[in-house]
Amino acid sequence: MRHEININNHLEIFETNKVAKQAAGAVLMQEKNAVVLATVAREEKMVEEDFLPLTVQYIEKAYAAGRIPGGYVKRETKPGDNETLSARIIDRSLRPLFPKGYAYPTQIVVMVLSADPEVDLQVMSLNAASIALYLSDIPIKAPVCGVRIGRMNNEFVLNPSNSELKNSTLDLYVAGVKDELLMIEMRALANKQNGQHCMNELNEDDVLKALEFAGNAILRGSNEYERVFAAYRKNSKLEFKIETDGGKIVDFIKNSYISKLKIAINQMAKSERASEISQIAKEIENEASAIENEWKIEDIEKALYLCKRELVRSQILNENKRADGRGLKDVRKIDIETNILPNAHGSCLFTRGQTQALVIATLGSDNDAQMSDLLTEKNPICEKFMVNYNFPGFSVGEATPIKAPGRRELGHGNLAKRALHPSIDTDYIHTIRLVSEILESNGSSSMATVCGGALALRAAGVKSEKLVAGVAMGLVFEDEKYAILTDIMGLEDHDGDMDFKVAGSYEGITALQMDIKLGGIEQQVLKEALYQAKEAREHILQLMEEANQNIVVNEAILPKIEIFNVDPNKIPDIIGQGGKTIKEIIEKFEVNIDLDRDKGEVKIAGINHDFISQSKEYILNLVHSKGSNKKRDRKEVPKFDIGEEFIGKVQKVVEFGVFVELRDGVDGLLHNSKFKEKLEIGNEVKVKVAEIKNGKVSLNLA
């Protein structure tokens, strides 16, 4: 059945009961020339464990953009980072909808079958997945609606096209159901204004206005989806796990073990706390009451969890006290050390309480940029700023193997990237890679990555416009009472109702991420959280500014870049036949060279200033000597006679031979095929000129 909906600046066409009819729910959605298939499938048997077994996959098919996958394997294999991040957004938006006690293994799959360069596939895919879920026999109260908000000429724009978003100063992605916001992702988009780099942070009031604008669109969209599809929902006959209050076990714990549990809760580290609670469970298991009533260890552990959660939340709401003794607005103690790694370009060890991030900055050339394919872009995009986040098991006291980064690692790295990117000039000449190694974690390691990353950039000599700091906020809500927590630790994240991360400068917010577990948040509470986060951010920024004043940049190991232009027609002369010439230059002078054929731009990067200057002079001599029908300037390149002999020192050893010093600062190449003995730098060797071509001297042994 075909359904056409004109809503939120888009005409959306849905086909139901047409494809994938054996799935629990399926919908084919089209917007302009983009088509996605969203399906929901579930198992008939519930899992025994107490969690929601939901998996979300977002898959981009190469044929959707008329392409064949690159590489040796000509088919789609593991998902790319963009696919993983898109799947994560869908998961975070839909997960809060599932009813309590739902424990059926469930898979939501979104496949992009046709891509349109102007269509936002993330928003479209979320809405398609939401409708497929709503049509299934899984009882959710209403469909989720996702929208993206841009800002152009100081006006908010609803669901801008991909080309419009490139001219926006804001990228705000919000998902919700009815009047409840469930998931928020925001980033400021830097641009040039009057030739100057501008970060375009948003102040707290503007963020609230943007969220209100998004909320109105979500309400319209969710209501319209419900109106169109409510009649086509499948009847639900599912049974759910009955949540118990722990009964006698909870009463026993409260009467006999509440003091021990309080001590365990107040253990600072997650590993210590888990160990203490596990020990309490074993003690209770050996009690007479447990033996008499045949209490199972898993039931005891569940009851302890219920008591723990109640204790943590009660302390916060009724005593304004947190497990580690802090007040609601207090930030944990912060320690900052910079450039602790002697041979890294820049490094920062950022420690906040029991969360510790070692962030390392590495500067590279254009060749080091990350290339990636997007279905909505004709050509691969080139990313010159990268943030990689690693979370080894030892950071939380677990003996787990180091694996490839998962969704969480990619998501946290992406959040830090979005927070820091606006502070870096869009014309910055180096490619930058930040790597965050989480050495210890007890809450908000992604925000520690932001703080450490901002200082690692400064430690590497990167002139970022402003320092950026991040802080994680929490919310505990019970009946009419609520409490907003600053700088939450892992325990408060787990037992709280909201995870709210805010990053920015003194002037405003550059990135924001929010997930709400309780289903919606009032505007006034959100406003309080934003301004409380601002206070914490300013406190952290003050400490970071002090650390910034003490940074000693190690200029000796930082790469340098020389940029100049030549006639674009001379670029092939620099490359040489089969890349031979440019390879020889790179080997001889220990540099990296990037060439722009269209503009004739030459970028030379390296550590040694002298080698960069020499390679530049070498290239300029090379292109000048290639002037059409012009004789070489004899003053630029000394004259050598064929057969002329020299006793010279080896100046450079390369893969294909050695360079031998002749005279007047000119070296000649003695190829590997011309000698057998091993030659090293400084060895004297007798050579003779064999050939002179394009200003390069080839030698034989004399």
PDB file of C-alpha atoms in Angstrom, residues 621 632-639:
ATOM      1  CA  ASN A 621      65.773  24.085 -10.946  1.00  0.00           C
ATOM      2  CA  ARG A 632      69.439  25.808 -19.481  1.00  0.00           C
ATOM      3  CA  ASP A 633      70.737  28.625 -17.294  1.00  0.00           C
ATOM      4  CA  ARG A 634      74.327  27.480 -16.895  1.00  0.00           C
ATOM      5  CA  LYS A 635      74.607  29.389 -13.607  1.00  0.00           C
ATOM      6  CA  GLU A 636      71.860  27.275 -12.004  1.00  0.00           C
ATOM      7  CA  VAL A 637      73.294  23.839 -12.835  1.00  0.00           C
ATOM      8  CA  PRO A 638      77.093  23.362 -12.980  1.00  0.00           C
ATOM      9  CA  LYS A 639      78.440  21.839 -16.182  1.00  0.00           C
TER      10      LYS A 639
END
